[in-house]
Coordinates of N, CA and C in Angstrom, one line a residue:
Chain A
Q21 N 31.3 259.5 175.2 CA 32.1 258.4 175.9 C 31.3 257.1 175.8
K22 N 32.0 256.0 175.4 CA 31.3 254.7 175.4 C 31.1 254.3 176.8
E23 N 30.1 253.4 177.0 CA 29.8 252.9 178.3 C 30.9 251.9 178.8
V24 N 31.5 251.2 177.9 CA 32.6 250.3 178.3 C 33.7 250.4 177.2
E25 N 34.9 250.6 177.7 CA 36.1 250.9 176.9 C 37.1 249.7 177.0
Q26 N 37.4 249.1 175.9 CA 38.5 248.1 175.9 C 39.4 248.4 174.8
N27 N 40.7 248.2 174.9 CA 41.6 248.3 173.8 C 41.4 247.1 172.9
S28 N 41.2 247.3 171.6 CA 40.8 246.3 170.7 C 42.0 245.3 170.4
G29 N 43.2 245.8 170.7 CA 44.4 244.9 170.4 C 44.8 244.9 169.0
P30 N 45.5 243.9 168.5 CA 45.8 242.7 169.3 C 46.9 242.9 170.3
L31 N 46.7 242.1 171.4 CA 47.7 242.1 172.5 C 48.5 240.8 172.3
S32 N 49.8 241.1 171.9 CA 50.6 239.9 171.6 C 51.5 239.6 172.8
V33 N 51.4 238.3 173.2 CA 52.0 237.9 174.5 C 52.9 236.6 174.2
P34 N 54.1 236.5 174.6 CA 54.9 235.3 174.5 C 54.3 234.2 175.4
E35 N 54.4 233.0 174.9 CA 53.9 231.9 175.7 C 54.6 231.8 177.1
G36 N 53.9 231.6 178.1 CA 54.4 231.6 179.5 C 54.4 232.9 180.2
A37 N 54.2 234.0 179.5 CA 54.1 235.3 180.1 C 52.7 235.7 180.6
I38 N 52.6 236.8 181.2 CA 51.3 237.3 181.8 C 50.7 238.2 180.8
A39 N 49.4 237.9 180.5 CA 48.6 238.9 179.6 C 47.8 239.7 180.6
S40 N 47.8 241.0 180.3 CA 47.1 242.0 181.2 C 46.1 242.7 180.3
L41 N 44.8 242.6 180.6 CA 43.7 243.2 179.9 C 43.0 244.2 180.8
N42 N 42.6 245.3 180.2 CA 41.9 246.3 181.0 C 40.6 246.7 180.4
C43 N 39.7 247.2 181.3 CA 38.4 247.6 180.8 C 37.9 248.7 181.8
T44 N 37.4 249.8 181.2 CA 36.9 250.9 182.0 C 35.4 251.1 181.7
Y45 N 34.6 251.5 182.7 CA 33.2 251.6 182.5 C 32.7 252.9 183.0
S46 N 31.5 253.4 182.6 CA 31.1 254.7 182.9 C 30.0 254.7 184.0
D47 N 29.3 253.6 184.2 CA 28.2 253.5 185.1 C 28.7 253.3 186.6
R48 N 28.7 254.3 187.4 CA 29.1 254.2 188.8 C 28.3 253.2 189.6
G49 N 27.0 253.0 189.2 CA 26.1 252.1 189.9 C 26.3 250.7 189.7
S50 N 27.2 250.3 188.8 CA 27.4 248.9 188.4 C 27.9 248.1 189.6
Q51 N 27.3 246.9 189.7 CA 27.7 246.0 190.9 C 28.3 244.7 190.4
S52 N 28.1 244.3 189.2 CA 28.5 243.0 188.8 C 29.3 243.2 187.5
F53 N 30.5 242.5 187.4 CA 31.4 242.6 186.3 C 31.8 241.2 185.8
F54 N 32.0 241.1 184.5 CA 32.2 239.8 184.0 C 33.3 239.8 182.9
W55 N 34.0 238.7 182.8 CA 34.9 238.5 181.6 C 34.5 237.3 180.9
Y56 N 34.4 237.5 179.5 CA 34.0 236.4 178.7 C 35.2 236.2 177.7
R57 N 35.4 234.9 177.3 CA 36.4 234.6 176.3 C 35.6 234.1 175.1
Q58 N 36.0 234.6 173.9 CA 35.3 234.2 172.7 C 36.4 233.8 171.6
Y59 N 36.3 232.5 171.3 CA 37.2 232.0 170.2 C 36.6 232.4 168.9
S60 N 37.4 232.6 167.9 CA 36.9 233.0 166.5 C 35.8 232.1 166.0
G61 N 34.7 232.7 165.7 CA 33.5 231.9 165.1 C 32.7 231.2 166.2
K62 N 33.0 231.4 167.5 CA 32.3 230.7 168.5 C 31.6 231.7 169.4
S63 N 30.7 231.2 170.3 CA 30.0 232.1 171.2 C 30.8 232.4 172.4
P64 N 30.5 233.5 173.2 CA 31.3 233.9 174.4 C 31.1 232.8 175.5
E65 N 32.1 232.6 176.2 CA 32.1 231.7 177.4 C 32.5 232.5 178.6
L66 N 31.7 232.4 179.7 CA 32.0 233.1 180.9 C 33.2 232.5 181.6
I67 N 34.2 233.3 181.9 CA 35.4 232.8 182.6 C 35.6 233.4 184.0
M68 N 35.1 234.6 184.2 CA 35.3 235.2 185.5 C 34.1 236.2 185.8
S69 N 33.7 236.2 187.1 CA 32.7 237.1 187.6 C 33.3 237.8 188.8
I70 N 33.1 239.1 189.0 CA 33.7 239.8 190.2 C 32.7 240.8 190.6
Y71 N 32.5 240.9 191.9 CA 31.4 241.8 192.4 C 31.9 242.8 193.5
S72 N 33.1 242.6 194.1 CA 33.5 243.5 195.1 C 35.0 243.9 194.7
N73 N 35.4 245.0 195.3 CA 36.7 245.5 195.0 C 37.8 244.5 195.5
G74 N 38.9 244.5 194.7 CA 40.0 243.6 195.0 C 40.2 242.6 193.9
D75 N 40.9 241.6 194.3 CA 41.3 240.5 193.3 C 40.4 239.3 193.6
K76 N 40.2 238.6 192.4 CA 39.6 237.2 192.5 C 40.4 236.3 191.6
E77 N 40.8 235.2 192.1 CA 41.6 234.3 191.4 C 40.9 233.0 191.1
D78 N 41.1 232.5 189.8 CA 40.5 231.2 189.5 C 41.5 230.6 188.5
G79 N 42.3 229.6 189.0 CA 43.3 229.0 188.2 C 44.3 230.0 187.7
R80 N 44.5 230.1 186.4 CA 45.5 231.0 185.8 C 44.9 232.4 185.6
F81 N 43.6 232.6 185.9 CA 43.0 233.9 185.7 C 42.8 234.6 187.0
T82 N 43.1 235.9 187.0 CA 42.8 236.8 188.1 C 42.1 238.1 187.6
A83 N 40.9 238.3 188.2 CA 40.2 239.5 187.9 C 40.4 240.5 189.0
Q84 N 40.5 241.8 188.6 CA 40.8 242.9 189.6 C 39.7 243.9 189.4
L85 N 39.1 244.4 190.4 CA 38.0 245.4 190.3 C 38.4 246.6 191.2
N86 N 38.3 247.8 190.6 CA 38.4 249.0 191.4 C 37.3 249.9 191.0
K87 N 36.3 249.9 191.9 CA 35.0 250.7 191.6 C 35.3 252.2 191.7
A88 N 36.2 252.6 192.5 CA 36.4 254.1 192.6 C 37.0 254.6 191.4
S89 N 37.9 253.8 190.7 CA 38.5 254.2 189.5 C 37.7 253.7 188.3
Q90 N 36.7 252.9 188.5 CA 35.8 252.4 187.4 C 36.6 251.6 186.4
Y91 N 37.4 250.7 186.9 CA 38.0 249.8 185.9 C 38.1 248.4 186.5
V92 N 38.1 247.5 185.6 CA 38.2 246.0 185.9 C 39.3 245.5 185.0
S93 N 40.1 244.6 185.5 CA 41.2 244.0 184.7 C 41.2 242.5 184.8
L94 N 41.8 241.9 183.8 CA 42.0 240.4 183.8 C 43.4 240.1 183.5
L95 N 44.0 239.3 184.4 CA 45.4 238.8 184.2 C 45.3 237.3 183.8
I96 N 46.1 237.0 182.8 CA 46.2 235.6 182.5 C 47.6 235.2 182.7
R97 N 47.9 234.3 183.7 CA 49.2 233.9 184.0 C 49.6 232.7 183.1
D98 N 50.9 232.6 182.9 CA 51.4 231.4 182.2 C 50.6 231.2 180.9
S99 N 50.5 232.3 180.1 CA 49.7 232.3 178.9 C 50.1 231.1 177.9
Q100 N 49.0 230.5 177.4 CA 49.2 229.4 176.5 C 48.6 229.7 175.1
P101 N 49.1 229.1 174.1 CA 48.5 229.4 172.7 C 47.0 229.2 172.7
S102 N 46.5 228.3 173.6 CA 45.0 228.1 173.6 C 44.3 229.3 174.3
D103 N 45.0 230.2 174.8 CA 44.4 231.4 175.4 C 44.2 232.5 174.3
S104 N 44.7 232.2 173.1 CA 44.5 233.2 172.0 C 43.0 233.2 171.7
A105 N 42.4 234.4 171.9 CA 41.0 234.6 171.7 C 40.7 236.1 171.9
T106 N 39.4 236.4 171.8 CA 39.0 237.8 172.1 C 38.3 237.7 173.5
Y107 N 38.7 238.7 174.3 CA 38.1 238.7 175.7 C 37.2 240.0 175.8
L108 N 36.0 239.7 176.2 CA 35.0 240.7 176.3 C 34.7 241.0 177.8
C109 N 34.7 242.2 178.2 CA 34.3 242.6 179.5 C 32.9 243.1 179.5
A110 N 32.1 242.9 180.6 CA 30.7 243.3 180.6 C 30.4 243.7 182.0
F111 N 29.4 244.6 182.2 CA 28.9 244.9 183.5 C 27.4 244.9 183.5
K112 N 26.9 244.7 184.7 CA 25.4 244.7 184.8 C 24.9 246.1 184.9
A113 N 24.1 246.5 184.0 CA 23.5 247.8 183.9 C 22.1 247.8 184.5
A114 N 21.4 248.9 184.4 CA 20.0 249.0 184.9 C 19.1 248.1 184.1
G115 N 18.1 247.6 184.8 CA 17.2 246.7 184.1 C 17.7 245.3 184.0
N116 N 18.6 244.9 184.8 CA 19.2 243.6 184.7 C 19.8 243.2 183.4
K117 N 20.3 244.2 182.7 CA 21.0 243.9 181.4 C 22.5 244.0 181.6
L118 N 23.2 243.3 180.6 CA 24.6 243.4 180.6 C 25.0 244.4 179.4
T119 N 26.0 245.2 179.7 CA 26.6 246.0 178.6 C 28.0 245.5 178.4
F120 N 28.3 245.2 177.1 CA 29.5 244.6 176.7 C 30.5 245.6 176.1
G121 N 31.8 245.4 176.3 CA 32.8 246.1 175.6 C 33.0 245.5 174.2
G122 N 33.8 246.1 173.4 CA 34.1 245.6 172.0 C 35.0 244.4 172.0
G123 N 35.7 244.2 173.1 CA 36.6 243.1 173.2 C 38.1 243.4 172.9
T124 N 39.0 242.7 173.5 CA 40.4 242.7 173.3 C 40.9 241.4 172.7
R125 N 41.5 241.5 171.5 CA 42.0 240.3 170.9 C 43.4 240.0 171.5
V126 N 43.6 238.7 172.0 CA 44.9 238.3 172.5 C 45.5 237.2 171.6
L127 N 46.8 237.4 171.3 CA 47.5 236.4 170.6 C 48.7 235.9 171.4
V128 N 48.7 234.7 171.7 CA 49.8 234.1 172.5 C 50.7 233.4 171.5
K129 N 52.0 233.8 171.4 CA 52.9 233.3 170.5 C 53.8 232.2 171.1
P130 N 53.9 231.0 170.5 CA 54.8 230.0 171.1 C 56.3 230.4 171.0
Chain B
D275 N 22.4 216.7 179.7 CA 23.3 217.9 179.9 C 22.4 219.1 179.9
G276 N 22.7 220.1 180.9 CA 22.0 221.3 180.8 C 22.7 222.3 179.9
G277 N 21.9 223.1 179.2 CA 22.6 224.0 178.3 C 21.6 224.8 177.5
I278 N 22.1 225.5 176.5 CA 21.3 226.3 175.6 C 21.6 225.9 174.2
T279 N 20.5 225.6 173.4 CA 20.7 225.2 172.0 C 20.1 226.3 171.1
Q280 N 20.7 226.5 170.0 CA 20.2 227.4 169.0 C 20.2 226.7 167.7
S281 N 19.2 227.0 166.9 CA 19.1 226.4 165.5 C 18.5 227.4 164.6
P282 N 18.8 227.3 163.3 CA 19.9 226.5 162.8 C 21.3 227.1 163.1
K283 N 22.4 226.5 162.8 CA 23.7 227.0 163.0 C 24.0 228.1 161.9
Y284 N 23.6 227.8 160.7 CA 23.7 228.8 159.6 C 22.3 229.0 158.9
L285 N 22.1 230.2 158.5 CA 20.8 230.5 157.9 C 21.0 231.5 156.8
F286 N 20.4 231.3 155.7 CA 20.5 232.2 154.6 C 19.1 232.7 154.3
R287 N 19.0 234.0 154.1 CA 17.7 234.7 153.9 C 17.8 235.5 152.6
K288 N 16.7 235.4 151.9 CA 16.5 236.3 150.7 C 15.9 237.6 151.1
E289 N 16.2 238.6 150.3 CA 15.6 239.9 150.6 C 14.1 239.8 150.7
G290 N 13.5 240.5 151.8 CA 12.1 240.5 151.9 C 11.5 239.4 152.7
Q291 N 12.3 238.4 153.1 CA 11.8 237.3 153.8 C 11.9 237.5 155.3
N292 N 11.0 236.9 156.1 CA 11.1 236.8 157.5 C 11.7 235.5 157.9
V293 N 12.6 235.5 158.8 CA 13.1 234.2 159.3 C 13.1 234.1 160.8
T294 N 12.9 232.9 161.4 CA 12.9 232.8 162.8 C 14.0 231.9 163.3
L295 N 14.7 232.4 164.3 CA 15.8 231.7 164.9 C 15.3 231.1 166.2
S296 N 15.7 229.9 166.5 CA 15.3 229.1 167.6 C 16.3 229.2 168.8
C297 N 15.8 229.3 170.0 CA 16.6 229.3 171.2 C 15.9 228.5 172.3
E298 N 16.5 227.5 172.8 CA 15.9 226.6 173.8 C 16.9 226.4 174.9
Q299 N 16.4 226.5 176.2 CA 17.3 226.2 177.3 C 16.7 225.3 178.3
N300 N 17.5 224.4 178.9 CA 17.0 223.5 180.0 C 17.7 223.7 181.3
L301 N 18.1 225.0 181.5 CA 18.8 225.4 182.7 C 17.9 225.8 183.8
N302 N 16.6 225.9 183.5 CA 15.6 226.4 184.4 C 15.8 227.9 184.7
H303 N 16.4 228.6 183.7 CA 16.6 230.0 183.9 C 15.3 230.8 183.6
D304 N 15.1 231.8 184.3 CA 13.9 232.7 184.1 C 14.1 233.7 182.9
A305 N 15.3 234.2 182.9 CA 15.6 235.3 181.9 C 16.3 234.8 180.7
M306 N 15.9 235.3 179.5 CA 16.6 235.0 178.3 C 16.8 236.3 177.5
Y307 N 17.8 236.2 176.6 CA 18.3 237.4 175.9 C 18.7 237.1 174.5
W308 N 18.5 238.0 173.6 CA 19.0 237.9 172.2 C 20.0 239.1 172.0
Y309 N 21.2 238.7 171.4 CA 22.2 239.7 171.0 C 22.5 239.5 169.6
R310 N 23.1 240.6 169.1 CA 23.6 240.6 167.7 C 25.1 241.0 167.8
Q311 N 25.9 240.2 167.0 CA 27.3 240.6 166.9 C 27.8 240.7 165.5
D312 N 28.3 241.9 165.1 CA 28.8 242.1 163.8 C 30.4 241.9 163.9
P313 N 31.0 241.6 162.7 CA 32.4 241.3 162.7 C 33.2 242.3 163.4
G314 N 34.1 241.9 164.3 CA 35.0 242.8 165.1 C 34.3 243.7 166.1
Q315 N 33.0 243.4 166.4 CA 32.3 244.2 167.3 C 31.9 243.5 168.5
G316 N 31.5 244.2 169.5 CA 30.9 243.6 170.7 C 29.5 243.2 170.5
L317 N 28.8 242.8 171.6 CA 27.5 242.3 171.6 C 26.5 243.5 171.8
R318 N 25.4 243.5 171.0 CA 24.4 244.5 171.2 C 23.1 243.8 171.5
L319 N 22.3 244.3 172.5 CA 21.1 243.6 172.9 C 19.9 243.9 172.1
I320 N 19.2 242.9 171.6 CA 18.1 243.1 170.7 C 16.8 243.1 171.6
Y321 N 16.5 242.0 172.3 CA 15.4 241.8 173.2 C 15.8 241.0 174.4
Y322 N 15.0 241.2 175.5 CA 15.2 240.3 176.6 C 13.9 240.0 177.3
S323 N 13.9 238.9 178.0 CA 12.6 238.5 178.7 C 13.0 238.0 180.1
Q324 N 12.4 238.5 181.1 CA 12.7 238.0 182.5 C 11.7 237.1 183.0
I325 N 10.6 236.9 182.3 CA 9.5 236.0 182.7 C 8.7 235.7 181.5
V326 N 8.0 234.5 181.6 CA 7.1 234.1 180.5 C 6.1 235.1 180.2
N327 N 5.8 235.3 178.9 CA 4.8 236.2 178.4 C 5.1 237.7 178.7
D328 N 6.4 238.0 178.9 CA 6.8 239.4 179.0 C 8.2 239.5 178.4
F329 N 8.4 240.6 177.7 CA 9.7 240.9 177.1 C 9.9 242.4 176.9
Q330 N 11.1 242.8 176.8 CA 11.4 244.2 176.7 C 12.4 244.4 175.5
K331 N 12.3 245.6 174.9 CA 13.2 245.9 173.8 C 14.6 246.2 174.4
G332 N 15.6 245.8 173.6 CA 17.0 246.2 174.0 C 17.4 247.4 173.2
D333 N 18.6 247.5 172.9 CA 19.1 248.7 172.2 C 18.9 248.8 170.7
I334 N 18.6 247.6 170.1 CA 18.5 247.6 168.6 C 17.3 246.7 168.2
A335 N 16.1 247.0 168.8 CA 15.0 246.1 168.6 C 14.3 246.3 167.2
E336 N 14.5 247.4 166.5 CA 13.8 247.7 165.3 C 14.1 246.6 164.2
G337 N 13.0 246.0 163.7 CA 13.2 245.0 162.6 C 13.2 243.6 163.2
Y338 N 13.0 243.5 164.5 CA 13.0 242.2 165.1 C 11.8 242.0 166.0
S339 N 11.4 240.7 166.2 CA 10.3 240.5 167.1 C 10.6 239.2 167.9
V340 N 10.0 239.0 169.0 CA 10.2 237.8 169.9 C 8.9 237.4 170.5
S341 N 8.9 236.2 171.1 CA 7.8 235.7 171.9 C 8.4 234.9 173.0
R342 N 7.6 234.8 174.1 CA 8.1 234.0 175.2 C 6.9 233.3 175.8
E343 N 6.4 232.3 175.1 CA 5.3 231.5 175.6 C 5.6 230.4 176.5
K344 N 6.9 230.0 176.5 CA 7.3 228.9 177.4 C 8.6 229.4 178.1
K345 N 8.9 228.9 179.3 CA 10.1 229.3 180.0 C 11.3 228.9 179.2
E346 N 11.2 227.7 178.6 CA 12.4 227.2 177.9 C 12.7 227.8 176.6
S347 N 11.8 228.5 176.0 CA 12.0 228.9 174.6 C 11.8 230.4 174.4
F348 N 12.7 231.0 173.5 CA 12.7 232.4 173.3 C 13.0 232.6 171.8
P349 N 12.1 232.4 170.8 CA 12.5 232.5 169.4 C 12.5 234.0 169.0
L350 N 13.4 234.2 168.1 CA 13.6 235.6 167.5 C 13.3 235.6 166.0
T351 N 12.4 236.5 165.6 CA 12.1 236.6 164.2 C 12.8 237.9 163.6
V352 N 13.5 237.7 162.6 CA 14.2 238.8 161.9 C 13.2 239.1 160.7
T353 N 12.6 240.3 160.7 CA 11.6 240.6 159.7 C 12.3 241.3 158.6
S354 N 11.5 241.5 157.5 CA 12.0 242.2 156.3 C 12.3 243.7 156.6
A355 N 11.8 244.2 157.7 CA 12.1 245.6 158.1 C 13.5 245.8 158.6
Q356 N 14.2 244.7 158.9 CA 15.6 244.8 159.4 C 16.4 244.9 158.1
K357 N 17.0 246.1 157.9 CA 17.7 246.4 156.6 C 19.1 245.8 156.5
N358 N 19.7 245.4 157.6 CA 21.0 244.9 157.5 C 21.2 243.7 158.5
P359 N 20.5 242.6 158.2 CA 20.4 241.5 159.2 C 21.6 240.6 159.2
T360 N 22.5 240.7 158.2 CA 23.6 239.7 158.2 C 24.5 239.9 159.5
A361 N 24.6 238.9 160.3 CA 25.3 239.0 161.6 C 25.3 237.7 162.3
F362 N 26.0 237.6 163.4 CA 26.0 236.4 164.3 C 25.0 236.7 165.4
Y363 N 24.0 235.8 165.6 CA 23.0 236.0 166.6 C 23.2 235.1 167.7
L364 N 23.2 235.6 168.9 CA 23.5 234.9 170.1 C 22.4 235.0 171.1
C365 N 22.0 233.8 171.6 CA 21.0 233.7 172.7 C 21.7 233.4 174.0
A366 N 21.2 234.0 175.1 CA 21.7 233.8 176.4 C 20.6 233.6 177.4
S367 N 21.0 233.1 178.5 CA 20.0 233.0 179.6 C 20.7 233.2 181.0
S368 N 19.9 233.5 182.0 CA 20.4 233.8 183.3 C 19.3 233.6 184.3
I369 N 19.7 233.4 185.6 CA 18.7 233.4 186.7 C 18.2 234.9 186.8
A370 N 17.0 235.1 186.8 CA 16.4 236.4 186.8 C 16.4 237.1 188.1
G371 N 16.0 238.3 188.2 CA 15.9 239.1 189.4 C 16.8 240.3 189.3
A372 N 16.2 241.5 189.5 CA 17.0 242.7 189.4 C 18.1 242.7 190.5
G373 N 17.9 242.0 191.6 CA 19.0 242.1 192.6 C 20.0 241.0 192.4
G374 N 19.8 240.2 191.4 CA 20.8 239.1 191.1 C 22.0 239.6 190.4
R375 N 22.9 238.7 190.3 CA 24.2 239.1 189.7 C 24.2 238.9 188.2
N376 N 23.2 238.2 187.6 CA 23.0 238.1 186.2 C 24.2 237.6 185.4
E377 N 24.7 236.4 185.8 CA 25.6 235.7 185.0 C 24.9 235.1 183.9
Q378 N 25.3 235.5 182.7 CA 24.6 235.1 181.5 C 25.4 234.0 180.8
F379 N 24.8 233.0 180.3 CA 25.4 231.9 179.6 C 24.8 231.8 178.2
F380 N 25.7 231.6 177.2 CA 25.4 231.7 175.8 C 25.2 230.4 175.1
G381 N 24.3 230.4 174.1 CA 24.2 229.3 173.2 C 25.3 229.4 172.1
P382 N 25.3 228.4 171.2 CA 26.4 228.4 170.2 C 26.2 229.4 169.1
G383 N 25.1 230.0 169.0 CA 24.9 231.1 168.0 C 24.3 230.6 166.6
T384 N 23.7 231.5 165.9 CA 23.2 231.3 164.6 C 23.8 232.4 163.7
R385 N 24.4 232.0 162.6 CA 25.0 232.9 161.7 C 24.1 233.1 160.5
L386 N 23.5 234.3 160.4 CA 22.5 234.7 159.4 C 23.2 235.5 158.3
T387 N 22.9 235.1 157.1 CA 23.5 235.8 155.9 C 22.3 236.1 154.9
V388 N 22.3 237.3 154.5 CA 21.3 237.8 153.5 C 21.8 237.7 152.1
L389 N 21.1 237.0 151.3 CA 21.6 236.8 149.9 C 21.2 237.9 149.0

């Protein structure tokens, strides 16, 4: 079993709709979780951090964490074509390292 | 402006050559990291350093070497022992501390191609 599992996609979303991305992880001791956005050919950009169970909202983004079920999700409301990118989830593992998933590619269609 | 710079943006290497990728940050972060990304893949950790003059191997350190002589700089050398070095190389930094949350911020990356 991989440490971090993400559906590779592509996740096709109509403009204005909600994009829902999921990520499951295997390390029950993880305390910090992150979502990065990566445009094609560019480096990852941190868009959300979440540390406790529940929801965290930042603009059109909402991260949801459920440690008991070992998953973290990202909702993108009112999706725009500029949201088309690959979204990487990551969690803080032992030794102060991050472990990354393979990413979910999102395509927002006008 | 605070940030992380990487150079060069593109690098071409001949078989058998060692090449060094530069990473500099002015965020006053203690920890720095090197990742490798292959097409359609996630990030894999090569080396990381949480303090000057100290560094640890990541998951795929073979064929790579690093140094951390200054807080601001963490260069990566891709040696001839790395058999498949063509990839996108990303440097990141964060505030260190095992108890910290470790938000990592990335530089723009170096794309290395072996000819």
